[in-house]
mmCIF file of C-alpha atoms in Angstrom:
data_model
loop_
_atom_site.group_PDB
_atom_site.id
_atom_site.type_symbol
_atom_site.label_atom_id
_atom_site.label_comp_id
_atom_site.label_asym_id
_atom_site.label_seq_id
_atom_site.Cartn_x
_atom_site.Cartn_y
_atom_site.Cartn_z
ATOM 1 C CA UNK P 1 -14.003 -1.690 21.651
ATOM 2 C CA UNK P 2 -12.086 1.454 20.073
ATOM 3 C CA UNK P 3 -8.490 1.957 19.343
ATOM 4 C CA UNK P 4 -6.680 3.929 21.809
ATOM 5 C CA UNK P 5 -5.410 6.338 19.341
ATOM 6 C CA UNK P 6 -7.398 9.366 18.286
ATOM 7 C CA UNK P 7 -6.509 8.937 14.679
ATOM 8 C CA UNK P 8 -4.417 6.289 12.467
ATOM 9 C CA UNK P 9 -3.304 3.286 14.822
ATOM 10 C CA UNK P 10 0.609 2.351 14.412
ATOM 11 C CA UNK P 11 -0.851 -1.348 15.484
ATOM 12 C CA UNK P 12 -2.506 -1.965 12.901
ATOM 13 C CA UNK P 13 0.263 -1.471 10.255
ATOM 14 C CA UNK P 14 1.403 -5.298 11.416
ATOM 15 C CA UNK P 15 2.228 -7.671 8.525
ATOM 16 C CA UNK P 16 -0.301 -10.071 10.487
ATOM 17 C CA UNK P 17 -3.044 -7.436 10.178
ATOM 18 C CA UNK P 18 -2.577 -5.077 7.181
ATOM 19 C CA UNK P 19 -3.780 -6.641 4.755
ATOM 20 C CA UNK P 20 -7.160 -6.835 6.205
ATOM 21 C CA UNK P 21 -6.829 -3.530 7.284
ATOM 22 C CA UNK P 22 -6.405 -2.622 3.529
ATOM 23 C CA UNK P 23 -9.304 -4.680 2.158
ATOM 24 C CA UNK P 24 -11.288 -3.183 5.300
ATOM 25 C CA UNK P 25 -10.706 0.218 4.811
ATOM 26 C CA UNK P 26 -11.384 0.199 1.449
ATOM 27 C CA UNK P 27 -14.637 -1.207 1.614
ATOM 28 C CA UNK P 28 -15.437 1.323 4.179
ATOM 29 C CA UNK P 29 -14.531 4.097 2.162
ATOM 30 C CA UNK P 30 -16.568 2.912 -0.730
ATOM 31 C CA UNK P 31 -19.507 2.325 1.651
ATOM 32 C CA UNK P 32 -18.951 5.673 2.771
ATOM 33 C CA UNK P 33 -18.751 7.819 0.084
ATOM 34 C CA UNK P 34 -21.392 6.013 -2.498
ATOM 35 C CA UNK P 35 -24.541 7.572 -1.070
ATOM 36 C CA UNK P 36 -23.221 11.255 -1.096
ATOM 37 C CA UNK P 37 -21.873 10.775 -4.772
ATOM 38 C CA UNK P 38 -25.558 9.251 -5.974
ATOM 39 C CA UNK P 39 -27.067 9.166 -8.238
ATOM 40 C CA UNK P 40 -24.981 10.734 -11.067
ATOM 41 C CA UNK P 41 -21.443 8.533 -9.473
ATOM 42 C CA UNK P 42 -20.500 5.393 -8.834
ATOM 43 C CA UNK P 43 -17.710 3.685 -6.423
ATOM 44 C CA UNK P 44 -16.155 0.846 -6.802
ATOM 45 C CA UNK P 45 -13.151 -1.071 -5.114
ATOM 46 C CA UNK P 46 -11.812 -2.318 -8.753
ATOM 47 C CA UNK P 47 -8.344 -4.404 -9.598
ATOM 48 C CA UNK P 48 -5.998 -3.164 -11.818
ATOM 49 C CA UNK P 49 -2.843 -5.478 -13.366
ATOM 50 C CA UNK P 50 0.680 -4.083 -13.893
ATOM 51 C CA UNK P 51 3.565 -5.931 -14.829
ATOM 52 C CA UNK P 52 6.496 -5.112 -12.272
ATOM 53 C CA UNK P 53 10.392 -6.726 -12.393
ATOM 54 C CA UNK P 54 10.834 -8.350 -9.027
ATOM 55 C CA UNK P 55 14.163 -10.399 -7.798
ATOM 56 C CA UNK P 56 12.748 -14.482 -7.554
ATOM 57 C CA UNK P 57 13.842 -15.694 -4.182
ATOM 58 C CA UNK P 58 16.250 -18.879 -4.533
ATOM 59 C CA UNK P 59 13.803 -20.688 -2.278
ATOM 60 C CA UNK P 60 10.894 -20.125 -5.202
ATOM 61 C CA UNK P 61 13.011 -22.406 -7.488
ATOM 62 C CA UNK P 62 12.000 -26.137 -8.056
ATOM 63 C CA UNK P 63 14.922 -27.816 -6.341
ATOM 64 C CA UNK P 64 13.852 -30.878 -7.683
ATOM 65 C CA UNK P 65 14.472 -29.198 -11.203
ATOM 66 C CA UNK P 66 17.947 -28.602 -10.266
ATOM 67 C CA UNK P 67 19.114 -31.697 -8.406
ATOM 68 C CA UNK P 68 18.042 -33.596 -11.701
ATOM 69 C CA UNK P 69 20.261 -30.991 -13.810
ATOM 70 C CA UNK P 70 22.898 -31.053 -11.127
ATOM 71 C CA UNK P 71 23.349 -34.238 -11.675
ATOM 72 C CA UNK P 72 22.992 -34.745 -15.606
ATOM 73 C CA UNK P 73 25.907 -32.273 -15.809
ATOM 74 C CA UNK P 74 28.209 -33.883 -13.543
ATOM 75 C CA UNK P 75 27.740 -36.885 -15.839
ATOM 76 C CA UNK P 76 27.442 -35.464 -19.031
ATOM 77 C CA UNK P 77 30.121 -37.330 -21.779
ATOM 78 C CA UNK P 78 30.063 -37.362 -25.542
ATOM 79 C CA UNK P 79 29.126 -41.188 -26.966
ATOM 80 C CA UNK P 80 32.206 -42.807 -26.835
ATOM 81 C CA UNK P 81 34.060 -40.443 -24.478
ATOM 82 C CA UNK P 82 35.231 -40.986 -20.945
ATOM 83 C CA UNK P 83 32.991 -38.553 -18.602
ATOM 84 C CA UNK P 84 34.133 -34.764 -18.285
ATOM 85 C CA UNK P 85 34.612 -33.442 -14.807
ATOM 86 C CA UNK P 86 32.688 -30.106 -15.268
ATOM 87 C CA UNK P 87 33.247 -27.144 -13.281
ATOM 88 C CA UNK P 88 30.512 -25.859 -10.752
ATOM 89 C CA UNK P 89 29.216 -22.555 -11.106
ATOM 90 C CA UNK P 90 31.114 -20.581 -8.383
ATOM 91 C CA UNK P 91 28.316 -17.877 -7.982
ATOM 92 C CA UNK P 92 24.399 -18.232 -7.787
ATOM 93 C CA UNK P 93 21.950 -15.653 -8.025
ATOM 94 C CA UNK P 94 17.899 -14.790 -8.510
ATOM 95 C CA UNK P 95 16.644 -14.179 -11.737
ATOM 96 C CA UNK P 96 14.989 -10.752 -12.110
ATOM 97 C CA UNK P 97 11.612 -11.735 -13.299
ATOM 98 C CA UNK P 98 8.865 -9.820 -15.048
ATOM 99 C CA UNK P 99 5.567 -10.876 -13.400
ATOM 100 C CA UNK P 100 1.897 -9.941 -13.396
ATOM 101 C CA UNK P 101 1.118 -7.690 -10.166
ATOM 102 C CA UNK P 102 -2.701 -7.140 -9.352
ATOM 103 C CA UNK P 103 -3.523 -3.761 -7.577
ATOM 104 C CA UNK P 104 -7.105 -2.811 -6.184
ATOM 105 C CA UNK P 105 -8.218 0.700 -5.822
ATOM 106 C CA UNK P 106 -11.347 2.629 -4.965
ATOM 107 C CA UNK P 107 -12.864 4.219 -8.677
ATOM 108 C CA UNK P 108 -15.456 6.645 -9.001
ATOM 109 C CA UNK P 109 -16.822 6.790 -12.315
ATOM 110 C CA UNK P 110 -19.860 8.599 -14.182
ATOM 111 C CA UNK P 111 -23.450 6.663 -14.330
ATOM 112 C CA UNK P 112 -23.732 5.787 -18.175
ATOM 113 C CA UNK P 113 -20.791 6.198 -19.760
ATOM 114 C CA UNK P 114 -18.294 4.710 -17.265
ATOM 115 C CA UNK P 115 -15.775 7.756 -17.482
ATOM 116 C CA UNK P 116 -12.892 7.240 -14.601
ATOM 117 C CA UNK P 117 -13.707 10.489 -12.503
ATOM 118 C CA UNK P 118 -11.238 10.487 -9.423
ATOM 119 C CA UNK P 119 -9.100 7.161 -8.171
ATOM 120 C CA UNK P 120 -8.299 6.684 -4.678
ATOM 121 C CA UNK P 121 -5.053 4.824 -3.540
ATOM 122 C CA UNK P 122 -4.775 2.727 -0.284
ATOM 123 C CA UNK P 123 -0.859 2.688 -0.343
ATOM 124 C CA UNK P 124 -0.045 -1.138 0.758
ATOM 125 C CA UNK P 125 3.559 -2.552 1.201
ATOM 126 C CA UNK P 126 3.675 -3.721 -2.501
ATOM 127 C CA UNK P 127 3.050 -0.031 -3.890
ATOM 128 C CA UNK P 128 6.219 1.502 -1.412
ATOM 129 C CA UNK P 129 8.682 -1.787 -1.547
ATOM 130 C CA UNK P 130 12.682 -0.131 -1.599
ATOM 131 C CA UNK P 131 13.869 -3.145 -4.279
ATOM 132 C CA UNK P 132 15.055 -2.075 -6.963
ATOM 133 C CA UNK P 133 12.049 -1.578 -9.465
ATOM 134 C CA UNK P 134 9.074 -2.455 -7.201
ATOM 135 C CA UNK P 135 7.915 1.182 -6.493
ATOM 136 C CA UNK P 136 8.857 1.977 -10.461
ATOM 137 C CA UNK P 137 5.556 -0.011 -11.330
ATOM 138 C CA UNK P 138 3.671 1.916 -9.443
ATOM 139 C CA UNK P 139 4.803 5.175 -9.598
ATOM 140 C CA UNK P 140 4.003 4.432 -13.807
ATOM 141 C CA UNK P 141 0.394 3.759 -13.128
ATOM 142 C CA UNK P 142 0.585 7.059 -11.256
ATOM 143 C CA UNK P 143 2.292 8.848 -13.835
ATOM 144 C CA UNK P 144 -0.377 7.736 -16.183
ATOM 145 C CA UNK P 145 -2.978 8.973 -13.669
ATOM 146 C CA UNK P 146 -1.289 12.237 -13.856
ATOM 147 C CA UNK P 147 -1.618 12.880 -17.912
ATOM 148 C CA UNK P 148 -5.629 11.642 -18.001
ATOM 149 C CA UNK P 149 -8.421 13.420 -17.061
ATOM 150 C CA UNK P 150 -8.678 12.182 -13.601
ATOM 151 C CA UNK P 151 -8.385 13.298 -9.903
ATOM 152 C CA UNK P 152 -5.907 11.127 -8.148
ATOM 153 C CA UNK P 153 -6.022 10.639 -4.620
ATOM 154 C CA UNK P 154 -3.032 8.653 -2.331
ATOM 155 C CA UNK P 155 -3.720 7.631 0.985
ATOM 156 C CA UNK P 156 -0.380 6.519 3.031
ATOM 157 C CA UNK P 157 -0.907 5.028 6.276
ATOM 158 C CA UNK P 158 2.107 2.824 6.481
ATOM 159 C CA UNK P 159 5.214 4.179 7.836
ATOM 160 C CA UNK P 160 7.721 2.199 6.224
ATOM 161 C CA UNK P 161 9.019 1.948 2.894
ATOM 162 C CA UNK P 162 8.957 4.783 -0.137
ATOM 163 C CA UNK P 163 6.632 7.631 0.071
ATOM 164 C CA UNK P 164 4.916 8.924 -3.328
ATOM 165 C CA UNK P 165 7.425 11.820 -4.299
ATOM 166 C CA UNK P 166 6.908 14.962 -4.400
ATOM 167 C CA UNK P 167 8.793 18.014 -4.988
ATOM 168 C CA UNK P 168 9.660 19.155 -1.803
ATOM 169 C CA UNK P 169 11.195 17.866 1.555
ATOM 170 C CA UNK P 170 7.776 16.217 3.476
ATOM 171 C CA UNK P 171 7.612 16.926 6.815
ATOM 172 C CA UNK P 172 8.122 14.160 9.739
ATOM 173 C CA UNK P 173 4.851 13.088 9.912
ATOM 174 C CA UNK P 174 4.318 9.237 9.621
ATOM 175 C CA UNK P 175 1.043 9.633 7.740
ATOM 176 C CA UNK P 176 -0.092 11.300 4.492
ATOM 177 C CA UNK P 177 -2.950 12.236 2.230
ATOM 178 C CA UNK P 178 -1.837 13.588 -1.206
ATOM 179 C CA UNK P 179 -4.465 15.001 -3.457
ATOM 180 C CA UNK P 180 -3.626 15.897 -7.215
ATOM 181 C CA UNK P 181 -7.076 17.535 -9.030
ATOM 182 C CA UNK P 182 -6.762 17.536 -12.526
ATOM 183 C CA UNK P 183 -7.034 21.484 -12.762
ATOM 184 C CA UNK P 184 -3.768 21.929 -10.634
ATOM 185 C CA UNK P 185 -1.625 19.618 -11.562
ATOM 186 C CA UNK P 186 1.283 19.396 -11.338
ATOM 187 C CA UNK P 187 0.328 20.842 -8.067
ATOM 188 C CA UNK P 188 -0.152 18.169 -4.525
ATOM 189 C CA UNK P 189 -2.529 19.065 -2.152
ATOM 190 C CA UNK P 190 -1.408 17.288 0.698
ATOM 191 C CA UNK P 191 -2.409 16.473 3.995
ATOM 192 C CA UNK P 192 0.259 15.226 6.999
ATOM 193 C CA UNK P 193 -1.095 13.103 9.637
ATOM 194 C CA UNK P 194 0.296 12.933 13.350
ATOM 195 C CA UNK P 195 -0.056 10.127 15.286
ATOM 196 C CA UNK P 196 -1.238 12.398 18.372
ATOM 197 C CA UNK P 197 -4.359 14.055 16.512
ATOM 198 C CA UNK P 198 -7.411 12.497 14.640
ATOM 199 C CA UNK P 199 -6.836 12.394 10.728
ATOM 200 C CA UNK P 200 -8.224 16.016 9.503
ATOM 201 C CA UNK P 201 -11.534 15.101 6.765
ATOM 202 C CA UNK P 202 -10.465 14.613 2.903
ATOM 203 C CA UNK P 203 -11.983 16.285 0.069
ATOM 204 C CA UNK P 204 -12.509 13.791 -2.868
ATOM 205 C CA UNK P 205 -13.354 15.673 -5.741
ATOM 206 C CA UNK P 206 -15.737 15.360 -8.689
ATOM 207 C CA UNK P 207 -16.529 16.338 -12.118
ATOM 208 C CA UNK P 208 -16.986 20.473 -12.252
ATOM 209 C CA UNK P 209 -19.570 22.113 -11.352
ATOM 210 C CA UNK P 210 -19.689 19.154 -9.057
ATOM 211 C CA UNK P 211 -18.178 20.135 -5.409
ATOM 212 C CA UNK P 212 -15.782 17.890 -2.927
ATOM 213 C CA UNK P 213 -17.272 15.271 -1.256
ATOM 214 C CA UNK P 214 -16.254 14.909 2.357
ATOM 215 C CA UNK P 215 -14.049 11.279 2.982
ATOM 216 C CA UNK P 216 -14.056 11.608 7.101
ATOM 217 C CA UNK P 217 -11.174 8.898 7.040
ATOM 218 C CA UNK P 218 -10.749 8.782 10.513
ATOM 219 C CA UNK P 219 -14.856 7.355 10.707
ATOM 220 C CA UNK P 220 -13.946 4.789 8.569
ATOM 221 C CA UNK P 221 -10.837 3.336 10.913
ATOM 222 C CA UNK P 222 -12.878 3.405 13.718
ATOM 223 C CA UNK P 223 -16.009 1.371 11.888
ATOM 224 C CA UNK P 224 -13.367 -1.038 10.856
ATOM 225 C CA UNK P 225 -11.393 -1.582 14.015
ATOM 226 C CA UNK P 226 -14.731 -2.229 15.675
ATOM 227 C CA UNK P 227 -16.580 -4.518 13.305
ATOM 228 C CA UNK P 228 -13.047 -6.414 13.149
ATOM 229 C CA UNK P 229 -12.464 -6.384 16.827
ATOM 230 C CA UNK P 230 -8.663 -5.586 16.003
ATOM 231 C CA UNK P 231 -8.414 -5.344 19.927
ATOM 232 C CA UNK P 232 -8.626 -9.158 20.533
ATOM 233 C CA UNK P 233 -5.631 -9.591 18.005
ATOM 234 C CA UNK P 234 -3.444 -6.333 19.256
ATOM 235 C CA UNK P 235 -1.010 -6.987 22.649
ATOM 236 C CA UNK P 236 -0.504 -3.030 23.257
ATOM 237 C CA UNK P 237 2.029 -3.759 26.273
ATOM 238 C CA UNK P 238 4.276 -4.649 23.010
ATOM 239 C CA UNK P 239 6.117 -2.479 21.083
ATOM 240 C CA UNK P 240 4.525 -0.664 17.301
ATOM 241 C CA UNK P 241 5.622 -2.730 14.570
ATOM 242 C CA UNK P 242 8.505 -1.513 12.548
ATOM 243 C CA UNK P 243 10.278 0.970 11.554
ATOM 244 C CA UNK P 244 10.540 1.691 14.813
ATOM 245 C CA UNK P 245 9.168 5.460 16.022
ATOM 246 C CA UNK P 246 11.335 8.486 17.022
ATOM 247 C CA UNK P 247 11.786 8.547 20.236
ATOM 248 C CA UNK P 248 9.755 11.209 21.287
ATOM 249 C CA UNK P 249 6.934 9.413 19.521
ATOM 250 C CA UNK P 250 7.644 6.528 21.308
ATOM 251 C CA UNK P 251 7.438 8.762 24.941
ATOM 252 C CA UNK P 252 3.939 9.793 23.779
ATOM 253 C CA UNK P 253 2.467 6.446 22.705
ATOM 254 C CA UNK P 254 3.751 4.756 26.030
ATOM 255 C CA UNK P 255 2.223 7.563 28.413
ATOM 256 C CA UNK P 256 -0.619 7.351 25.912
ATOM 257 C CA UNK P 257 -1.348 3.976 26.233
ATOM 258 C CA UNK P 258 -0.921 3.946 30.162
ATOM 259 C CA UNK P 259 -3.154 7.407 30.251
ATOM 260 C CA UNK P 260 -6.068 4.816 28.549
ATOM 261 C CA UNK P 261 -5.563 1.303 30.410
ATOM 262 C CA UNK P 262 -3.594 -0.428 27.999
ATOM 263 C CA UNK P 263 0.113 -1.025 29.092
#
């Protein structure tokens, strides 16, 4: 069974379902592009740590820890002394903790010596959180990315939360592909991506004289969403998950959906 939509599917941006979708879709683009980039390349869906500042929920914290401290402070005397009332803290708040993050991310690299050629980001909710800090730690693996000697390509197909900036106003699209090559920068190619059209083929490039490879992104959603069978766990009668679409966009995908025999 296919998606409904000719290109990116809003459906499958659901917390339930995305991060399969990520996993998925990288895999497929590795699959994808390895036999047109042998032998002299290599892909590889790799992990990558950075260490990001997050806010610790209160509900992360050991209450045990702090009923047992709670109550050692409301009896806490001196030898000798008659006990102290002690006054209760009248605020409470989350700690902002440094922790260890672990990214993954498509690499392409040279057979024999390993060089980093071109990346390829699958944004995710972690890389475009709005807390204060969370898309910092990102955006400083991507500044790095910007002062090697490597291609750098983003892939956005969440709606919600920060895009990658750029200097310019983007237009209204909900989707992106931004491509910085090493010989432009600080110049983005960049690709926006209706949710009425199929996603346009990406050029992923190599090491000169080497030309662009071909990603045909919009292959790989399909392969996924079939050998998934995202259909059995998508109720299309509902509404897309959040943010919620323009309404015009909303018009569309309802006569869409009705036009194919799913609402």
């Amino acid at each position: 069974m296919e998606s409904p939509f000719p290109g990116m599917d809003p459906y499958l941006e659901a917390p339930s379902l995305w991060p399969d979708v990520h996993s998925s879709i990288m895999h497929a683009i590795r699959d994808q592009l390895q036999p047109r980039i042998s032998p002299d390349y290599v892909a590889a869906v790799t992990p990558y740590i950075t260490f990001e500042a997050i806010d610790i929920a209160a509900s992360r914290v050991v209450a045990p820890d702090i009923a047992v401290l709670q109550r050692d402070l409301r009896e806490w005397r001196e030898p000798g002394e008659a006990s102290v009332a002690l006054l209760e803290a009248s605020l409470t708040a989350a700690a902002v903790i440094e922790v260890e993050i672990t990214y993954h991310r498509i690499e392409i690299r040279t057979v024999g010596n390993e060089t980093l050629v071109t990346a390829i980001e699958v944004l995710s909710p972690v890389n475009k959180r709005l807390a204060p800090g969370a898309f910092e730690a990102y955006d400083r693996k991507r500044q790095e990315m910007f002062a090697s000697s490597a291609h750098l390509v983003e892939i956005d197909l969440l709606r919600g939360g920060t895009r990658p900036p750029v200097a310019a106003e983007l237009p209204s699209e909900p989707y992106f592909v931004f491509l910085s090559r090493v010989e432009r920068r600080p110049i983005l190619e960049i690709w926006p991506i209706s949710l009425r059209t199929p996603i346009p083929p990406v050029p992923i490039p190599l090491r000169r004289p080497d030309a662009d490879v071909v990603l045909d992104l919009n292959r790989a959603l399909r392969q996924i969403y079939q050998s998934a069978r995202y259909d059995l766990r998508i109720d299309y009668r509902r509404p897309p998950p959040l943010p919620t679409l323009p309404a015009a966009e909303l018009a569309w995908l309802d006569a869409h959906l009705r036009e194919t025999g799913k609402r």
